[in-house]
Amino acid sequence: MNVLKANKGVDMGVFQKIKDFLTGAGFGGVANAPLVVKCNQQPVASNSVIDLVRDNDIEEVERVLSRCSKWEAAGIFMNALECGDRLEVLSLAASAVEECFLLHFSTMDPNSPDFEKGVDISMALVGMGVLDRHTNIGYVLARIYDLAFQECFNERIEPLIVAIIQRRSDLRYTMLLDQLTHSPARHVHSVLRIMRENGCDFSGGIPVACETFLFNNCPGLISDLVEWGVYVDRPSPEYNGKGLCRVVASINSEVDEGERRIAEREATNINTALADAGQTQDDAPKQKRRM
């Protein structure tokens, strides 16, 4: 039995989007998606449930969400999107099922006249706190950038990423580095840079193993991390004999560059402090010599 085949009475357009999402069209492949919805039954979205969404019956929708499967909740979420003006229903479904937020994002078309409205909905859901307790927020941020980059609208969703970052005081750089197993390094780097620009402190954290970057790295990622206060372990000599000489040299070079920037910044700060102290001393009133 095909668990992705919709039953009679289901909105086929809605579940086609969900099917595409689950089978990798919007998520880069199920195998690479730790948060992808997994279901063991056929999707069911009865006409009565669809009517509840269309009627905006919040109390009854909330009751249905409390006992339905993730698959059904995703159907409720997508039907609410198609109905329009169902923000509270969207919030309830997205809070009940973590995957719904990315499911919405994966269906957004930058060439559609409704694209900006879709971004506004995402911003509103973030403001309503649907991601405040998300268990894998690093994955969400990386996937948002991945999906946006694929469709060439990454610059247009930066305010959304900023909004998420500002609501998650528990966000750490390690949560993004963990995404290097399935997101391009340049995308992870971009999100880390946005985090840094919006007040995230990278200093004082745990050291990052060099293995993190052996198979997924990009120019500037390691040197920026080092400059921002992250300690990156240098590769041990054993890696030189494993056909990784160029990678090892690149990592060492990046660490050197980051340390050079730190030394340069510290030297500048010292010179500035000495200059300020000298200026203060010159400006201080001199005691008059007694006759």
Short mmCIF file of C-alpha atoms in Angstrom, two decimals:
data_model
loop_
_atom_site.label_atom_id
_atom_site.label_comp_id
_atom_site.label_asym_id
_atom_site.label_seq_id
_atom_site.Cartn_x
_atom_site.Cartn_y
_atom_site.Cartn_z
CA MET A 1 0.00 0.00 0.00
CA ASN A 2 1.32 3.43 -0.94
CA VAL A 3 1.24 5.51 2.24
CA LEU A 4 1.61 8.69 0.19
CA LYS A 5 -1.51 8.14 -1.90
CA ALA A 6 -4.37 10.37 -0.81
CA ASN A 7 -7.78 8.94 0.07
CA LYS A 8 -11.06 9.92 -1.50
CA GLY A 9 -12.28 13.25 -0.20
CA VAL A 10 -8.77 14.65 0.38
CA ASP A 11 -7.73 17.92 -1.22
CA MET A 12 -5.32 16.48 -3.81
CA GLY A 13 -3.50 19.78 -4.37
CA VAL A 14 -2.65 20.03 -0.69
CA PHE A 15 -1.39 16.47 -0.38
CA GLN A 16 0.58 16.64 -3.60
CA LYS A 17 2.60 19.41 -1.97
CA ILE A 18 3.05 17.33 1.15
CA LYS A 19 4.03 14.30 -0.94
CA ASP A 20 6.61 16.35 -2.84
CA PHE A 21 7.98 17.64 0.44
CA LEU A 22 8.23 14.20 2.02
CA THR A 23 9.77 12.51 -0.99
CA GLY A 24 12.54 15.08 -1.27
CA ALA A 25 11.35 17.65 -3.80
CA GLY A 26 11.45 20.35 -1.17
CA PHE A 27 13.64 18.78 1.52
CA GLY A 28 16.70 17.60 -0.37
CA GLY A 29 15.83 13.93 0.11
CA VAL A 30 14.23 12.07 2.98
CA ALA A 31 17.52 10.47 3.99
CA ASN A 32 19.01 13.91 4.60
CA ALA A 33 16.03 15.29 6.53
CA PRO A 34 16.08 14.53 10.26
CA LEU A 35 12.81 16.39 10.80
CA VAL A 36 10.85 15.05 7.87
CA VAL A 37 7.34 13.85 8.72
CA LYS A 38 7.24 10.06 8.97
CA CYS A 39 3.85 8.39 8.84
CA ASN A 40 2.68 4.78 8.99
CA GLN A 41 -0.81 5.33 7.64
CA GLN A 42 -2.61 6.89 4.73
CA PRO A 43 -3.16 10.66 4.97
CA VAL A 44 -6.68 11.43 6.05
CA ALA A 45 -8.23 14.87 5.81
CA SER A 46 -11.96 14.39 5.88
CA ASN A 47 -14.28 16.94 4.41
CA SER A 48 -15.48 17.73 7.94
CA VAL A 49 -11.94 18.69 9.01
CA ILE A 50 -11.46 20.79 5.90
CA ASP A 51 -14.76 22.50 6.69
CA LEU A 52 -13.51 23.26 10.21
CA VAL A 53 -10.50 25.02 8.73
CA ARG A 54 -12.61 26.93 6.23
CA ASP A 55 -15.05 27.94 8.98
CA ASN A 56 -12.07 28.99 11.13
CA ASP A 57 -13.45 26.95 14.04
CA ILE A 58 -10.43 27.42 16.30
CA GLU A 59 -11.71 25.46 19.27
CA GLU A 60 -12.64 22.40 17.21
CA VAL A 61 -9.42 22.54 15.15
CA GLU A 62 -7.42 22.61 18.38
CA ARG A 63 -9.35 19.56 19.61
CA VAL A 64 -8.65 17.68 16.36
CA LEU A 65 -4.94 18.56 16.47
CA SER A 66 -4.67 17.18 19.99
CA ARG A 67 -5.46 13.66 18.77
CA CYS A 68 -4.51 13.51 15.09
CA SER A 69 -1.31 12.24 13.45
CA LYS A 70 1.48 14.43 12.11
CA TRP A 71 0.32 13.59 8.62
CA GLU A 72 -3.20 14.84 9.32
CA ALA A 73 -1.87 17.95 11.07
CA ALA A 74 0.21 18.74 7.99
CA GLY A 75 -2.96 18.49 5.92
CA ILE A 76 -4.75 20.90 8.25
CA PHE A 77 -1.82 23.30 7.99
CA MET A 78 -1.75 23.24 4.19
CA ASN A 79 -5.52 23.62 3.91
CA ALA A 80 -5.32 26.64 6.23
CA LEU A 81 -2.69 28.14 3.92
CA GLU A 82 -4.93 27.69 0.91
CA CYS A 83 -7.95 29.14 2.70
CA GLY A 84 -6.04 32.30 3.63
CA ASP A 85 -6.55 34.44 6.74
CA ARG A 86 -6.24 31.41 9.03
CA LEU A 87 -3.20 32.52 10.98
CA GLU A 88 -4.37 31.09 14.31
CA VAL A 89 -5.04 27.69 12.71
CA LEU A 90 -1.58 27.80 11.12
CA SER A 91 -0.02 28.64 14.46
CA LEU A 92 -1.82 25.78 16.22
CA ALA A 93 -0.78 23.25 13.56
CA ALA A 94 2.81 24.50 13.40
CA SER A 95 3.08 24.38 17.20
CA ALA A 96 1.70 20.84 17.23
CA VAL A 97 3.96 19.58 14.44
CA GLU A 98 7.44 21.06 14.12
CA GLU A 99 7.75 20.15 10.44
CA CYS A 100 4.87 22.39 9.36
CA PHE A 101 6.91 25.61 9.34
CA LEU A 102 9.43 24.24 6.85
CA LEU A 103 6.65 22.56 4.91
CA HIS A 104 5.13 25.99 4.30
CA PHE A 105 8.50 27.46 3.41
CA SER A 106 9.24 24.67 0.91
CA THR A 107 6.09 25.48 -1.08
CA MET A 108 6.80 29.20 -1.48
CA ASP A 109 7.39 30.38 -5.04
CA PRO A 110 9.45 33.59 -5.38
CA ASN A 111 7.83 34.23 -8.77
CA SER A 112 4.32 34.08 -7.35
CA PRO A 113 2.44 37.31 -6.60
CA ASP A 114 1.67 35.73 -3.20
CA PHE A 115 5.33 35.30 -2.30
CA GLU A 116 5.60 38.36 -0.06
CA LYS A 117 2.40 37.31 1.67
CA GLY A 118 4.02 33.92 2.31
CA VAL A 119 7.03 35.63 3.89
CA ASP A 120 4.69 37.75 6.01
CA ILE A 121 2.93 34.59 7.20
CA SER A 122 6.29 33.06 8.16
CA MET A 123 7.25 36.22 10.05
CA ALA A 124 3.90 36.25 11.84
CA LEU A 125 4.25 32.60 12.86
CA VAL A 126 7.72 33.29 14.25
CA GLY A 127 6.30 36.25 16.15
CA MET A 128 3.60 33.97 17.57
CA GLY A 129 6.32 31.70 18.96
CA VAL A 130 5.88 28.55 16.86
CA LEU A 131 9.66 28.04 16.76
CA ASP A 132 10.43 29.09 20.32
CA ARG A 133 10.64 25.49 21.53
CA HIS A 134 11.67 23.84 18.29
CA THR A 135 14.02 21.00 19.16
CA ASN A 136 16.33 21.46 16.16
CA ILE A 137 16.39 25.17 15.45
CA GLY A 138 19.84 24.97 13.83
CA TYR A 139 18.41 22.62 11.22
CA VAL A 140 15.49 24.97 10.57
CA LEU A 141 17.78 27.96 10.00
CA ALA A 142 20.08 26.02 7.67
CA ARG A 143 17.18 24.56 5.68
CA ILE A 144 15.49 27.94 5.31
CA TYR A 145 18.69 29.28 3.77
CA ASP A 146 19.14 26.14 1.63
CA LEU A 147 15.63 26.37 0.22
CA ALA A 148 15.85 30.12 -0.28
CA PHE A 149 19.22 29.84 -2.03
CA GLN A 150 17.89 27.18 -4.40
CA GLU A 151 15.14 29.56 -5.46
CA CYS A 152 17.43 32.63 -5.47
CA PHE A 153 15.56 34.61 -2.83
CA ASN A 154 17.98 34.18 0.08
CA GLU A 155 18.43 37.96 0.49
CA ARG A 156 14.67 38.44 0.74
CA ILE A 157 14.31 36.10 3.70
CA GLU A 158 17.20 37.41 5.80
CA PRO A 159 14.76 39.41 8.01
CA LEU A 160 12.99 36.12 8.75
CA ILE A 161 16.25 34.49 9.83
CA VAL A 162 17.02 37.52 12.00
CA ALA A 163 13.58 37.30 13.61
CA ILE A 164 14.14 33.64 14.50
CA ILE A 165 17.62 34.34 15.88
CA GLN A 166 16.35 37.17 18.08
CA ARG A 167 13.75 34.92 19.69
CA ARG A 168 16.15 32.08 20.48
CA SER A 169 18.57 33.11 23.22
CA ASP A 170 19.64 29.46 23.44
CA LEU A 171 21.01 29.48 19.87
CA ARG A 172 24.66 28.42 19.65
CA TYR A 173 27.11 28.27 16.76
CA THR A 174 27.48 24.52 17.32
CA MET A 175 23.82 24.07 16.34
CA LEU A 176 24.68 25.39 12.88
CA LEU A 177 27.99 23.55 12.55
CA ASP A 178 26.07 20.33 13.16
CA GLN A 179 24.24 21.04 9.88
CA LEU A 180 27.43 20.67 7.82
CA THR A 181 26.49 17.01 7.37
CA HIS A 182 23.69 17.94 4.97
CA SER A 183 23.80 21.68 4.18
CA PRO A 184 26.41 23.43 2.00
CA ALA A 185 29.14 25.05 4.08
CA ARG A 186 28.60 28.44 2.43
CA HIS A 187 24.96 28.42 3.58
CA VAL A 188 25.92 27.52 7.15
CA HIS A 189 28.57 30.26 6.98
CA SER A 190 25.97 32.81 5.85
CA VAL A 191 23.62 31.97 8.73
CA LEU A 192 26.51 32.10 11.22
CA ARG A 193 27.43 35.53 9.91
CA ILE A 194 23.84 36.73 10.36
CA MET A 195 23.89 35.32 13.90
CA ARG A 196 27.11 37.18 14.65
CA GLU A 197 25.77 40.44 13.24
CA ASN A 198 22.72 40.11 15.47
CA GLY A 199 24.45 39.72 18.79
CA CYS A 200 25.20 36.01 19.13
CA ASP A 201 28.32 35.48 21.23
CA PHE A 202 30.70 32.88 19.77
CA SER A 203 33.36 33.08 22.47
CA GLY A 204 33.83 30.68 25.36
CA GLY A 205 32.20 27.70 23.68
CA ILE A 206 33.48 24.18 23.26
CA PRO A 207 36.37 23.60 20.80
CA VAL A 208 35.39 22.49 17.31
CA ALA A 209 37.06 19.34 16.00
CA CYS A 210 38.88 19.66 12.67
CA GLU A 211 36.86 16.67 11.39
CA THR A 212 33.86 19.01 11.22
CA PHE A 213 35.40 20.62 8.13
CA LEU A 214 37.21 17.75 6.43
CA PHE A 215 34.50 17.08 3.85
CA ASN A 216 32.40 20.25 3.88
CA ASN A 217 34.12 23.58 4.09
CA CYS A 218 34.21 26.91 2.27
CA PRO A 219 36.70 29.77 2.13
CA GLY A 220 36.46 32.05 5.14
CA LEU A 221 34.30 29.87 7.37
CA ILE A 222 37.05 28.67 9.72
CA SER A 223 38.97 31.96 9.78
CA ASP A 224 35.78 33.83 10.67
CA LEU A 225 34.97 31.37 13.44
CA VAL A 226 38.45 31.73 14.91
CA GLU A 227 38.26 35.52 14.68
CA TRP A 228 34.87 35.44 16.42
CA GLY A 229 36.31 33.51 19.37
CA VAL A 230 35.79 29.87 18.43
CA TYR A 231 38.68 27.49 19.08
CA VAL A 232 39.17 25.18 16.09
CA ASP A 233 41.42 22.17 16.56
CA ARG A 234 44.19 21.82 14.00
CA PRO A 235 44.38 18.52 12.09
CA SER A 236 46.81 15.98 13.48
CA PRO A 237 49.71 14.84 11.25
CA GLU A 238 48.01 11.48 10.63
CA TYR A 239 45.59 13.13 8.19
CA ASN A 240 48.42 14.01 5.82
CA GLY A 241 48.78 10.34 4.98
CA LYS A 242 45.11 9.84 4.15
CA GLY A 243 44.96 11.80 0.92
CA LEU A 244 43.82 14.91 2.75
CA CYS A 245 46.96 17.03 2.44
CA ARG A 246 45.19 19.87 0.65
CA VAL A 247 42.30 19.86 3.10
CA VAL A 248 44.68 19.85 6.07
CA ALA A 249 46.70 22.70 4.57
CA SER A 250 43.50 24.68 3.96
CA ILE A 251 42.28 24.22 7.53
CA ASN A 252 45.65 25.22 8.98
CA SER A 253 45.80 28.24 6.70
CA GLU A 254 42.32 29.32 7.79
CA VAL A 255 43.20 28.96 11.47
CA ASP A 256 46.37 30.99 10.86
CA GLU A 257 44.33 33.70 9.16
CA GLY A 258 41.86 33.88 12.02
CA GLU A 259 44.65 34.11 14.59
CA ARG A 260 46.37 36.80 12.49
CA ARG A 261 43.18 38.89 12.53
CA ILE A 262 42.92 38.52 16.30
CA ALA A 263 46.55 39.61 16.78
CA GLU A 264 46.02 42.54 14.44
CA ARG A 265 42.87 43.61 16.28
CA GLU A 266 44.55 43.34 19.66
CA ALA A 267 47.54 45.37 18.46
CA THR A 268 45.18 48.04 17.14
CA ASN A 269 43.32 48.13 20.45
CA ILE A 270 46.58 48.49 22.40
CA ASN A 271 47.82 51.30 20.15
CA THR A 272 44.47 53.06 20.43
CA ALA A 273 44.51 52.74 24.21
CA LEU A 274 48.07 54.09 24.41
CA ALA A 275 47.20 56.96 22.11
CA ASP A 276 44.12 57.79 24.18
CA ALA A 277 46.16 57.63 27.38
CA GLY A 278 48.81 59.90 25.88
CA GLN A 279 46.19 62.36 24.70
CA THR A 280 44.61 62.38 28.16
CA GLN A 281 47.99 63.02 29.74
CA ASP A 282 48.68 65.89 27.34
CA ASP A 283 45.29 67.43 28.07
CA ALA A 284 45.65 67.19 31.85
CA PRO A 285 46.18 70.60 33.55
CA LYS A 286 49.80 71.06 34.62
CA GLN A 287 50.54 72.22 38.15
CA LYS A 288 52.00 75.71 38.38
CA ARG A 289 55.56 75.83 39.59
CA ARG A 290 55.92 77.55 42.95
CA MET A 291 58.20 80.58 43.02
#
